[in-house]
Structures are given as structure tokens and as C-alpha cells.
């Protein structure tokens, strides 16, 4: 076989794929996102330069870049934004998401396994989880402040409550969908209830559970600004809200971009984790 080809496994066997085609595919995967970014920046610049809106509302990319440099460095004796660098704001918010969403994800996995295996528990808790899932974070954040104060507790709790339903629902659905033939086969081979859960139910439900985790992290990010509405500085959501109070649109956009880029990075890491933990997904 020529050195200019490689072997690709398919559902019907192994098919040689030319290396130039592989290189072209990789180049396309890189070029398309990069090209869309350039197109977006060009459209943004044209919109800002058109004068349709004032630069207070739609600042040009150069102004946003200057704001990024300002909040990332010490300028005119001012350290970042409100005395904290952008990376520090982002790090504090990521720590809140890690604690809050981590608690919600862990609780969602446990509840999902229980509800998927015990029918009466699903009937008991599923309506409440659906109720939580449909509530926007702002609907109960004020109540959390009344109960827990204005420090870290309401923020962590809000993120935990927001992250809990997606994982619980996806895990419950995945556990309930495990083929009964696999469970019966494991029991016929002498497996205990714990063995069935550990060796059959959890591996079968893991792909959908990891999808729920990705959704939960996304929900946590969408709830971040709400979680940092009160006493959110330092924090990236608090920075965005504070800058919006003063019509500092460039800093608001810097914060939004930082949240979005960090979210993309974390989602990419979760995708890699999913491929490492459940490599069989999509192949069976």
C-alpha cells in the first residue's frame, strides 16, 4: 500500500484514505472557524464605523482590545478593573462554578442513579426536578440572598441548583434505558445488585451522563452573571454587571468574550474526557 495513504476503520472494515485528503480535512477544520472569526470582526468593524449606533453602544474592536489590555494590566496606577486583573476575575468565577456546579453535578448523578433504578423514587422526585429545570435563576436568587446573605453561599447554591437538573434528568433517562437483557444476564452470572450497578448500569449510562455534565456546565455559565449580581466583585460576572452600570460597553464585551472563550475551552476538555472515558460512544 502506498505511503501516501492511511488506514481508516469503518463499520464495514478498513478503508485506505489518502493522506492529502486527510490534510485537507484538517486544514478545513482550522480554516473555517478562523475565517468565520475574521468575517465576524470585519462585520463588527463595519457596523461600528457606519455610525448607525454610537460607539458607546457598539464600540469598534480596537476599543474592546484597549479595554482588554487595561483590565489585564496596571494602567495609570490602576490595577486591572476595580483593583483586580481580568484573569483573577475569571479565576474567581471559575472557582465558584467549580464548587457550585460540582455539587449540583454530583447530586444529579446520585439522584439520577437512584431514580433510574427505583421506580417510586422517580415518581416522587421527577416533578420537582422538572420544576427546578424550568425556573430561571433570577426567579429564586433573591430568595437565596434572603436566606443565605450576600457572601459566597447564595452564589454557590444558585450554581448548584442550576446545574443539578440537567445531570439528574440525563442520568435518570440513561439508567432507565439500559437494556433489561444486560441486567438479567449479569444477575444470571451471579452478580449482586451492586455488581449490576457498577458493571452494567453505570457504564451503559455514562455517555448520556457526561452529556448532562456538559449541559450542566453550560447552564452554570449562563447563571454566572445572575449569581454575581450581588457582591460579585471580584468575579467576571460582577465585572460585567458593574461595567454595565457605568455604560462601559468595551469592558462588558471583554467580560462576555472571556466567559465565552473559557466556556469553549472547558467544553473542549469535557469532550476529550468523554472520548477517553467512553471511547465506544458512536461506534456501537
PDB file of C-alpha atoms in Angstrom:
ATOM      1  CA  UNK A   1       0.000   0.000   0.000  1.00  0.00           C
ATOM      2  CA  UNK A   2       1.296   3.483  -0.884  1.00  0.00           C
ATOM      3  CA  UNK A   3       2.842   5.580   1.855  1.00  0.00           C
ATOM      4  CA  UNK A   4       0.507   8.370   0.790  1.00  0.00           C
ATOM      5  CA  UNK A   5      -2.455   6.561   2.308  1.00  0.00           C
ATOM      6  CA  UNK A   6      -3.539   5.649   5.808  1.00  0.00           C
ATOM      7  CA  UNK A   7      -5.959   3.039   7.117  1.00  0.00           C
ATOM      8  CA  UNK A   8      -9.302   4.248   8.440  1.00  0.00           C
ATOM      9  CA  UNK A   9     -11.587   1.881  10.325  1.00  0.00           C
ATOM     10  CA  UNK A  10     -15.244   1.956   9.339  1.00  0.00           C
ATOM     11  CA  UNK A  11     -18.285  -0.040  10.299  1.00  0.00           C
ATOM     12  CA  UNK A  12     -17.636  -2.373   7.316  1.00  0.00           C
ATOM     13  CA  UNK A  13     -13.881  -2.796   7.625  1.00  0.00           C
ATOM     14  CA  UNK A  14     -10.693  -0.885   6.890  1.00  0.00           C
ATOM     15  CA  UNK A  15     -10.549   1.556   4.003  1.00  0.00           C
ATOM     16  CA  UNK A  16      -7.385   3.327   2.820  1.00  0.00           C
ATOM     17  CA  UNK A  17      -7.722   7.111   2.970  1.00  0.00           C
ATOM     18  CA  UNK A  18      -5.244   9.304   1.036  1.00  0.00           C
ATOM     19  CA  UNK A  19      -3.098  11.485   3.263  1.00  0.00           C
ATOM     20  CA  UNK A  20      -3.647  14.622   1.129  1.00  0.00           C
ATOM     21  CA  UNK A  21      -7.371  14.281   1.742  1.00  0.00           C
ATOM     22  CA  UNK A  22      -6.698  13.920   5.469  1.00  0.00           C
ATOM     23  CA  UNK A  23      -4.509  17.049   5.451  1.00  0.00           C
ATOM     24  CA  UNK A  24      -7.168  18.944   3.506  1.00  0.00           C
ATOM     25  CA  UNK A  25      -9.805  17.930   6.037  1.00  0.00           C
ATOM     26  CA  UNK A  26      -7.656  19.134   8.928  1.00  0.00           C
ATOM     27  CA  UNK A  27      -6.907  22.415   7.155  1.00  0.00           C
ATOM     28  CA  UNK A  28     -10.633  22.937   6.571  1.00  0.00           C
ATOM     29  CA  UNK A  29     -11.426  22.335  10.256  1.00  0.00           C
ATOM     30  CA  UNK A  30      -8.939  25.052  11.183  1.00  0.00           C
ATOM     31  CA  UNK A  31      -9.688  27.476   8.355  1.00  0.00           C
ATOM     32  CA  UNK A  32     -13.470  27.560   8.686  1.00  0.00           C
ATOM     33  CA  UNK A  33     -13.599  28.757  12.341  1.00  0.00           C
ATOM     34  CA  UNK A  34     -10.738  31.186  11.693  1.00  0.00           C
ATOM     35  CA  UNK A  35     -12.442  32.512   8.571  1.00  0.00           C
ATOM     36  CA  UNK A  36     -15.751  32.930  10.387  1.00  0.00           C
ATOM     37  CA  UNK A  37     -13.934  34.881  13.115  1.00  0.00           C
ATOM     38  CA  UNK A  38     -12.361  37.219  10.565  1.00  0.00           C
ATOM     39  CA  UNK A  39     -15.731  37.687   8.881  1.00  0.00           C
ATOM     40  CA  UNK A  40     -17.359  38.477  12.237  1.00  0.00           C
ATOM     41  CA  UNK A  41     -14.645  41.030  13.113  1.00  0.00           C
ATOM     42  CA  UNK A  42     -14.960  42.675   9.693  1.00  0.00           C
ATOM     43  CA  UNK A  43     -18.742  42.931  10.053  1.00  0.00           C
ATOM     44  CA  UNK A  44     -18.350  44.296  13.579  1.00  0.00           C
ATOM     45  CA  UNK A  45     -15.879  46.947  12.377  1.00  0.00           C
ATOM     46  CA  UNK A  46     -18.142  47.975   9.504  1.00  0.00           C
ATOM     47  CA  UNK A  47     -21.133  48.244  11.834  1.00  0.00           C
ATOM     48  CA  UNK A  48     -19.188  50.367  14.324  1.00  0.00           C
ATOM     49  CA  UNK A  49     -17.829  52.599  11.551  1.00  0.00           C
ATOM     50  CA  UNK A  50     -21.213  53.055   9.887  1.00  0.00           C
ATOM     51  CA  UNK A  51     -22.400  55.409  12.630  1.00  0.00           C
ATOM     52  CA  UNK A  52     -25.758  53.641  12.936  1.00  0.00           C
ATOM     53  CA  UNK A  53     -25.178  53.462  16.689  1.00  0.00           C
ATOM     54  CA  UNK A  54     -22.833  55.470  18.870  1.00  0.00           C
ATOM     55  CA  UNK A  55     -19.525  53.940  19.918  1.00  0.00           C
ATOM     56  CA  UNK A  56     -20.867  53.825  23.475  1.00  0.00           C
ATOM     57  CA  UNK A  57     -23.338  51.182  22.322  1.00  0.00           C
ATOM     58  CA  UNK A  58     -21.241  49.467  19.633  1.00  0.00           C
ATOM     59  CA  UNK A  59     -17.543  50.141  20.216  1.00  0.00           C
ATOM     60  CA  UNK A  60     -15.127  49.094  17.455  1.00  0.00           C
ATOM     61  CA  UNK A  61     -12.897  46.057  18.002  1.00  0.00           C
ATOM     62  CA  UNK A  62      -9.891  48.293  18.663  1.00  0.00           C
ATOM     63  CA  UNK A  63     -11.616  49.877  21.661  1.00  0.00           C
ATOM     64  CA  UNK A  64     -12.506  46.478  23.057  1.00  0.00           C
ATOM     65  CA  UNK A  65      -8.877  45.396  22.633  1.00  0.00           C
ATOM     66  CA  UNK A  66      -7.723  48.514  24.510  1.00  0.00           C
ATOM     67  CA  UNK A  67     -10.193  47.666  27.301  1.00  0.00           C
ATOM     68  CA  UNK A  68      -8.832  44.111  27.388  1.00  0.00           C
ATOM     69  CA  UNK A  69      -5.288  45.452  27.798  1.00  0.00           C
ATOM     70  CA  UNK A  70      -6.437  47.877  30.508  1.00  0.00           C
ATOM     71  CA  UNK A  71      -8.243  45.237  32.609  1.00  0.00           C
ATOM     72  CA  UNK A  72      -5.345  42.807  32.178  1.00  0.00           C
ATOM     73  CA  UNK A  73      -2.553  45.168  33.250  1.00  0.00           C
ATOM     74  CA  UNK A  74      -1.790  48.072  35.567  1.00  0.00           C
ATOM     75  CA  UNK A  75      -2.501  51.386  33.846  1.00  0.00           C
ATOM     76  CA  UNK A  76      -2.362  54.908  35.260  1.00  0.00           C
ATOM     77  CA  UNK A  77      -1.764  53.403  38.672  1.00  0.00           C
ATOM     78  CA  UNK A  78      -4.969  51.326  38.467  1.00  0.00           C
ATOM     79  CA  UNK A  79      -4.640  47.564  38.744  1.00  0.00           C
ATOM     80  CA  UNK A  80      -6.941  45.867  36.228  1.00  0.00           C
ATOM     81  CA  UNK A  81     -10.622  46.514  36.871  1.00  0.00           C
ATOM     82  CA  UNK A  82     -11.590  47.532  40.391  1.00  0.00           C
ATOM     83  CA  UNK A  83      -8.137  46.537  41.621  1.00  0.00           C
ATOM     84  CA  UNK A  84      -8.259  43.025  40.126  1.00  0.00           C
ATOM     85  CA  UNK A  85      -6.835  41.717  36.860  1.00  0.00           C
ATOM     86  CA  UNK A  86      -9.093  40.083  34.285  1.00  0.00           C
ATOM     87  CA  UNK A  87      -7.508  36.670  34.816  1.00  0.00           C
ATOM     88  CA  UNK A  88      -8.157  36.993  38.559  1.00  0.00           C
ATOM     89  CA  UNK A  89     -11.807  37.933  37.979  1.00  0.00           C
ATOM     90  CA  UNK A  90     -12.146  34.930  35.693  1.00  0.00           C
ATOM     91  CA  UNK A  91     -10.361  32.605  38.111  1.00  0.00           C
ATOM     92  CA  UNK A  92     -12.640  33.564  40.993  1.00  0.00           C
ATOM     93  CA  UNK A  93     -15.740  32.973  38.864  1.00  0.00           C
ATOM     94  CA  UNK A  94     -14.401  29.628  37.634  1.00  0.00           C
ATOM     95  CA  UNK A  95     -13.802  28.609  41.236  1.00  0.00           C
ATOM     96  CA  UNK A  96     -17.423  29.459  42.053  1.00  0.00           C
ATOM     97  CA  UNK A  97     -18.608  27.422  39.075  1.00  0.00           C
ATOM     98  CA  UNK A  98     -16.353  24.513  40.056  1.00  0.00           C
ATOM     99  CA  UNK A  99     -17.753  24.403  43.587  1.00  0.00           C
ATOM    100  CA  UNK A 100     -21.370  25.180  42.739  1.00  0.00           C
ATOM    101  CA  UNK A 101     -21.711  23.172  39.535  1.00  0.00           C
ATOM    102  CA  UNK A 102     -19.588  20.385  41.050  1.00  0.00           C
ATOM    103  CA  UNK A 103     -22.037  19.996  43.926  1.00  0.00           C
ATOM    104  CA  UNK A 104     -25.007  20.077  41.545  1.00  0.00           C
ATOM    105  CA  UNK A 105     -23.411  17.542  39.169  1.00  0.00           C
ATOM    106  CA  UNK A 106     -22.532  15.121  41.983  1.00  0.00           C
ATOM    107  CA  UNK A 107     -26.048  15.352  43.413  1.00  0.00           C
ATOM    108  CA  UNK A 108     -27.550  14.950  39.924  1.00  0.00           C
ATOM    109  CA  UNK A 109     -25.584  11.754  39.256  1.00  0.00           C
ATOM    110  CA  UNK A 110     -26.626  10.246  42.598  1.00  0.00           C
ATOM    111  CA  UNK A 111     -30.290  11.192  42.184  1.00  0.00           C
ATOM    112  CA  UNK A 112     -30.261  10.025  38.564  1.00  0.00           C
ATOM    113  CA  UNK A 113     -28.940   6.587  39.500  1.00  0.00           C
ATOM    114  CA  UNK A 114     -31.482   6.255  42.299  1.00  0.00           C
ATOM    115  CA  UNK A 115     -34.433   7.447  40.225  1.00  0.00           C
ATOM    116  CA  UNK A 116     -33.426   5.297  37.274  1.00  0.00           C
ATOM    117  CA  UNK A 117     -33.281   2.129  39.356  1.00  0.00           C
ATOM    118  CA  UNK A 118     -36.064   2.731  41.899  1.00  0.00           C
ATOM    119  CA  UNK A 119     -39.388   3.496  40.246  1.00  0.00           C
ATOM    120  CA  UNK A 120     -41.130   5.108  43.203  1.00  0.00           C
ATOM    121  CA  UNK A 121     -38.226   7.497  43.761  1.00  0.00           C
ATOM    122  CA  UNK A 122     -38.532   8.677  40.166  1.00  0.00           C
ATOM    123  CA  UNK A 123     -42.257   9.282  40.617  1.00  0.00           C
ATOM    124  CA  UNK A 124     -41.531  11.179  43.823  1.00  0.00           C
ATOM    125  CA  UNK A 125     -38.694  13.465  42.684  1.00  0.00           C
ATOM    126  CA  UNK A 126     -39.057  13.881  38.918  1.00  0.00           C
ATOM    127  CA  UNK A 127     -41.815  16.550  39.084  1.00  0.00           C
ATOM    128  CA  UNK A 128     -39.695  18.617  41.483  1.00  0.00           C
ATOM    129  CA  UNK A 129     -36.633  18.336  39.272  1.00  0.00           C
ATOM    130  CA  UNK A 130     -38.684  19.393  36.254  1.00  0.00           C
ATOM    131  CA  UNK A 131     -39.994  22.318  38.307  1.00  0.00           C
ATOM    132  CA  UNK A 132     -36.408  23.409  39.092  1.00  0.00           C
ATOM    133  CA  UNK A 133     -35.315  22.931  35.493  1.00  0.00           C
ATOM    134  CA  UNK A 134     -37.938  25.344  34.201  1.00  0.00           C
ATOM    135  CA  UNK A 135     -37.135  28.115  36.689  1.00  0.00           C
ATOM    136  CA  UNK A 136     -34.787  30.897  35.535  1.00  0.00           C
ATOM    137  CA  UNK A 137     -32.009  31.565  38.089  1.00  0.00           C
ATOM    138  CA  UNK A 138     -33.168  35.122  38.779  1.00  0.00           C
ATOM    139  CA  UNK A 139     -36.536  33.751  39.911  1.00  0.00           C
ATOM    140  CA  UNK A 140     -35.071  32.330  43.110  1.00  0.00           C
ATOM    141  CA  UNK A 141     -31.786  34.195  43.549  1.00  0.00           C
ATOM    142  CA  UNK A 142     -33.401  36.928  45.637  1.00  0.00           C
ATOM    143  CA  UNK A 143     -34.830  34.251  47.919  1.00  0.00           C
ATOM    144  CA  UNK A 144     -31.366  32.700  48.314  1.00  0.00           C
ATOM    145  CA  UNK A 145     -29.989  36.107  49.306  1.00  0.00           C
ATOM    146  CA  UNK A 146     -32.692  36.475  51.968  1.00  0.00           C
ATOM    147  CA  UNK A 147     -31.895  33.034  53.342  1.00  0.00           C
ATOM    148  CA  UNK A 148     -28.101  32.924  52.964  1.00  0.00           C
ATOM    149  CA  UNK A 149     -26.880  36.534  52.897  1.00  0.00           C
ATOM    150  CA  UNK A 150     -24.759  38.272  50.259  1.00  0.00           C
ATOM    151  CA  UNK A 151     -21.467  36.398  50.506  1.00  0.00           C
ATOM    152  CA  UNK A 152     -20.443  33.240  48.656  1.00  0.00           C
ATOM    153  CA  UNK A 153     -23.212  30.949  49.929  1.00  0.00           C
ATOM    154  CA  UNK A 154     -26.064  32.176  47.672  1.00  0.00           C
ATOM    155  CA  UNK A 155     -23.793  32.189  44.602  1.00  0.00           C
ATOM    156  CA  UNK A 156     -22.593  28.626  45.157  1.00  0.00           C
ATOM    157  CA  UNK A 157     -26.133  27.471  45.935  1.00  0.00           C
ATOM    158  CA  UNK A 158     -27.555  29.138  42.826  1.00  0.00           C
ATOM    159  CA  UNK A 159     -24.973  27.454  40.588  1.00  0.00           C
ATOM    160  CA  UNK A 160     -25.555  24.096  42.282  1.00  0.00           C
ATOM    161  CA  UNK A 161     -29.344  24.320  41.875  1.00  0.00           C
ATOM    162  CA  UNK A 162     -28.954  25.378  38.227  1.00  0.00           C
ATOM    163  CA  UNK A 163     -26.523  22.546  37.395  1.00  0.00           C
ATOM    164  CA  UNK A 164     -28.458  19.805  39.188  1.00  0.00           C
ATOM    165  CA  UNK A 165     -31.481  19.187  36.873  1.00  0.00           C
ATOM    166  CA  UNK A 166     -29.653  18.537  33.543  1.00  0.00           C
ATOM    167  CA  UNK A 167     -27.454  15.843  35.093  1.00  0.00           C
ATOM    168  CA  UNK A 168     -30.297  14.274  37.070  1.00  0.00           C
ATOM    169  CA  UNK A 169     -32.583  14.108  34.031  1.00  0.00           C
ATOM    170  CA  UNK A 170     -29.941  12.745  31.636  1.00  0.00           C
ATOM    171  CA  UNK A 171     -28.701  10.151  34.138  1.00  0.00           C
ATOM    172  CA  UNK A 172     -32.235   9.015  35.002  1.00  0.00           C
ATOM    173  CA  UNK A 173     -33.124   8.620  31.328  1.00  0.00           C
ATOM    174  CA  UNK A 174     -29.884   6.764  30.578  1.00  0.00           C
ATOM    175  CA  UNK A 175     -30.271   4.373  33.514  1.00  0.00           C
ATOM    176  CA  UNK A 176     -33.892   3.642  32.634  1.00  0.00           C
ATOM    177  CA  UNK A 177     -32.831   2.898  29.034  1.00  0.00           C
ATOM    178  CA  UNK A 178     -30.267   0.231  29.976  1.00  0.00           C
ATOM    179  CA  UNK A 179     -31.379  -2.995  28.207  1.00  0.00           C
ATOM    180  CA  UNK A 180     -33.004  -5.328  30.683  1.00  0.00           C
ATOM    181  CA  UNK A 181     -31.292  -8.250  28.950  1.00  0.00           C
ATOM    182  CA  UNK A 182     -27.913  -6.961  30.139  1.00  0.00           C
ATOM    183  CA  UNK A 183     -29.152  -6.638  33.724  1.00  0.00           C
ATOM    184  CA  UNK A 184     -30.705 -10.108  33.658  1.00  0.00           C
ATOM    185  CA  UNK A 185     -27.541 -11.611  32.171  1.00  0.00           C
ATOM    186  CA  UNK A 186     -25.422 -10.059  34.915  1.00  0.00           C
ATOM    187  CA  UNK A 187     -27.747 -11.417  37.591  1.00  0.00           C
ATOM    188  CA  UNK A 188     -27.774 -14.862  35.960  1.00  0.00           C
ATOM    189  CA  UNK A 189     -23.982 -14.900  36.198  1.00  0.00           C
ATOM    190  CA  UNK A 190     -24.218 -14.353  39.939  1.00  0.00           C
ATOM    191  CA  UNK A 191     -23.750 -10.611  40.090  1.00  0.00           C
ATOM    192  CA  UNK A 192     -25.026  -8.822  43.170  1.00  0.00           C
ATOM    193  CA  UNK A 193     -27.147  -5.678  42.975  1.00  0.00           C
ATOM    194  CA  UNK A 194     -24.011  -3.582  43.477  1.00  0.00           C
ATOM    195  CA  UNK A 195     -22.198  -5.544  40.749  1.00  0.00           C
ATOM    196  CA  UNK A 196     -25.055  -4.901  38.334  1.00  0.00           C
ATOM    197  CA  UNK A 197     -24.990  -1.166  39.087  1.00  0.00           C
ATOM    198  CA  UNK A 198     -21.182  -0.928  38.910  1.00  0.00           C
ATOM    199  CA  UNK A 199     -20.509  -3.154  35.906  1.00  0.00           C
ATOM    200  CA  UNK A 200     -23.656  -2.767  33.799  1.00  0.00           C
ATOM    201  CA  UNK A 201     -25.781   0.261  34.640  1.00  0.00           C
ATOM    202  CA  UNK A 202     -23.044   2.859  35.222  1.00  0.00           C
ATOM    203  CA  UNK A 203     -21.029   2.058  32.044  1.00  0.00           C
ATOM    204  CA  UNK A 204     -24.222   2.000  29.967  1.00  0.00           C
ATOM    205  CA  UNK A 205     -25.452   5.313  31.386  1.00  0.00           C
ATOM    206  CA  UNK A 206     -22.060   7.052  31.362  1.00  0.00           C
ATOM    207  CA  UNK A 207     -22.247   8.575  27.840  1.00  0.00           C
ATOM    208  CA  UNK A 208     -25.570  10.309  28.498  1.00  0.00           C
ATOM    209  CA  UNK A 209     -24.442  11.319  31.977  1.00  0.00           C
ATOM    210  CA  UNK A 210     -21.377  13.047  30.524  1.00  0.00           C
ATOM    211  CA  UNK A 211     -23.638  14.846  28.061  1.00  0.00           C
ATOM    212  CA  UNK A 212     -25.677  16.024  31.039  1.00  0.00           C
ATOM    213  CA  UNK A 213     -22.469  17.221  32.710  1.00  0.00           C
ATOM    214  CA  UNK A 214     -21.624  19.316  29.654  1.00  0.00           C
ATOM    215  CA  UNK A 215     -25.128  20.788  29.692  1.00  0.00           C
ATOM    216  CA  UNK A 216     -24.835  21.486  33.421  1.00  0.00           C
ATOM    217  CA  UNK A 217     -21.570  23.371  32.956  1.00  0.00           C
ATOM    218  CA  UNK A 218     -23.225  25.433  30.220  1.00  0.00           C
ATOM    219  CA  UNK A 219     -26.164  26.202  32.491  1.00  0.00           C
ATOM    220  CA  UNK A 220     -23.681  27.163  35.219  1.00  0.00           C
ATOM    221  CA  UNK A 221     -22.053  29.644  32.850  1.00  0.00           C
ATOM    222  CA  UNK A 222     -25.394  31.095  31.815  1.00  0.00           C
ATOM    223  CA  UNK A 223     -26.227  31.549  35.511  1.00  0.00           C
ATOM    224  CA  UNK A 224     -22.882  33.129  36.350  1.00  0.00           C
ATOM    225  CA  UNK A 225     -23.861  36.771  35.891  1.00  0.00           C
ATOM    226  CA  UNK A 226     -27.070  36.158  37.864  1.00  0.00           C
ATOM    227  CA  UNK A 227     -25.032  34.537  40.640  1.00  0.00           C
ATOM    228  CA  UNK A 228     -22.737  37.565  40.802  1.00  0.00           C
ATOM    229  CA  UNK A 229     -25.436  40.246  40.655  1.00  0.00           C
ATOM    230  CA  UNK A 230     -24.950  40.993  44.346  1.00  0.00           C
ATOM    231  CA  UNK A 231     -21.477  41.397  45.833  1.00  0.00           C
ATOM    232  CA  UNK A 232     -19.997  39.787  42.713  1.00  0.00           C
ATOM    233  CA  UNK A 233     -16.724  41.703  42.650  1.00  0.00           C
ATOM    234  CA  UNK A 234     -14.192  40.308  42.217  1.00  0.00           C
ATOM    235  CA  UNK A 235     -15.639  37.985  39.588  1.00  0.00           C
ATOM    236  CA  UNK A 236     -16.118  38.103  35.835  1.00  0.00           C
ATOM    237  CA  UNK A 237     -19.917  38.314  36.073  1.00  0.00           C
ATOM    238  CA  UNK A 238     -19.643  41.031  38.710  1.00  0.00           C
ATOM    239  CA  UNK A 239     -17.210  42.901  36.461  1.00  0.00           C
ATOM    240  CA  UNK A 240     -19.673  42.731  33.562  1.00  0.00           C
ATOM    241  CA  UNK A 241     -22.549  43.988  35.712  1.00  0.00           C
ATOM    242  CA  UNK A 242     -20.501  46.777  37.292  1.00  0.00           C
ATOM    243  CA  UNK A 243     -19.219  47.934  33.898  1.00  0.00           C
ATOM    244  CA  UNK A 244     -22.776  47.890  32.526  1.00  0.00           C
ATOM    245  CA  UNK A 245     -23.885  50.170  35.360  1.00  0.00           C
ATOM    246  CA  UNK A 246     -21.469  52.802  34.013  1.00  0.00           C
ATOM    247  CA  UNK A 247     -22.179  52.137  30.309  1.00  0.00           C
ATOM    248  CA  UNK A 248     -18.641  50.826  29.919  1.00  0.00           C
ATOM    249  CA  UNK A 249     -19.512  48.684  26.925  1.00  0.00           C
ATOM    250  CA  UNK A 250     -15.913  47.728  25.978  1.00  0.00           C
ATOM    251  CA  UNK A 251     -15.336  46.161  29.402  1.00  0.00           C
ATOM    252  CA  UNK A 252     -18.734  44.437  29.222  1.00  0.00           C
ATOM    253  CA  UNK A 253     -17.725  42.905  25.892  1.00  0.00           C
ATOM    254  CA  UNK A 254     -14.332  41.879  27.282  1.00  0.00           C
ATOM    255  CA  UNK A 255     -16.088  40.051  30.106  1.00  0.00           C
ATOM    256  CA  UNK A 256     -18.561  38.365  27.755  1.00  0.00           C
ATOM    257  CA  UNK A 257     -15.757  37.238  25.444  1.00  0.00           C
ATOM    258  CA  UNK A 258     -13.744  35.933  28.414  1.00  0.00           C
ATOM    259  CA  UNK A 259     -16.731  33.918  29.626  1.00  0.00           C
ATOM    260  CA  UNK A 260     -17.374  32.543  26.146  1.00  0.00           C
ATOM    261  CA  UNK A 261     -13.750  31.608  25.404  1.00  0.00           C
ATOM    262  CA  UNK A 262     -13.245  29.944  28.789  1.00  0.00           C
ATOM    263  CA  UNK A 263     -16.528  28.092  28.262  1.00  0.00           C
ATOM    264  CA  UNK A 264     -15.286  26.814  24.891  1.00  0.00           C
ATOM    265  CA  UNK A 265     -12.045  25.624  26.491  1.00  0.00           C
ATOM    266  CA  UNK A 266     -13.837  23.816  29.314  1.00  0.00           C
ATOM    267  CA  UNK A 267     -16.324  22.221  26.906  1.00  0.00           C
ATOM    268  CA  UNK A 268     -13.411  21.032  24.769  1.00  0.00           C
ATOM    269  CA  UNK A 269     -11.757  19.483  27.819  1.00  0.00           C
ATOM    270  CA  UNK A 270     -15.019  17.753  28.730  1.00  0.00           C
ATOM    271  CA  UNK A 271     -15.265  16.400  25.182  1.00  0.00           C
ATOM    272  CA  UNK A 272     -11.748  14.983  25.472  1.00  0.00           C
ATOM    273  CA  UNK A 273     -12.675  13.452  28.812  1.00  0.00           C
ATOM    274  CA  UNK A 274     -15.767  11.910  27.250  1.00  0.00           C
ATOM    275  CA  UNK A 275     -13.725  10.386  24.416  1.00  0.00           C
ATOM    276  CA  UNK A 276     -11.228   8.989  26.897  1.00  0.00           C
ATOM    277  CA  UNK A 277     -13.805   7.586  29.323  1.00  0.00           C
ATOM    278  CA  UNK A 278     -16.347   6.286  26.795  1.00  0.00           C
ATOM    279  CA  UNK A 279     -14.321   5.601  23.640  1.00  0.00           C
ATOM    280  CA  UNK A 280     -17.033   3.257  22.373  1.00  0.00           C
ATOM    281  CA  UNK A 281     -19.606   6.022  22.022  1.00  0.00           C
ATOM    282  CA  UNK A 282     -20.830   6.303  18.447  1.00  0.00           C
ATOM    283  CA  UNK A 283     -19.174   3.020  17.460  1.00  0.00           C
ATOM    284  CA  UNK A 284     -21.819   0.597  18.633  1.00  0.00           C
TER     285      UNK A 284
END
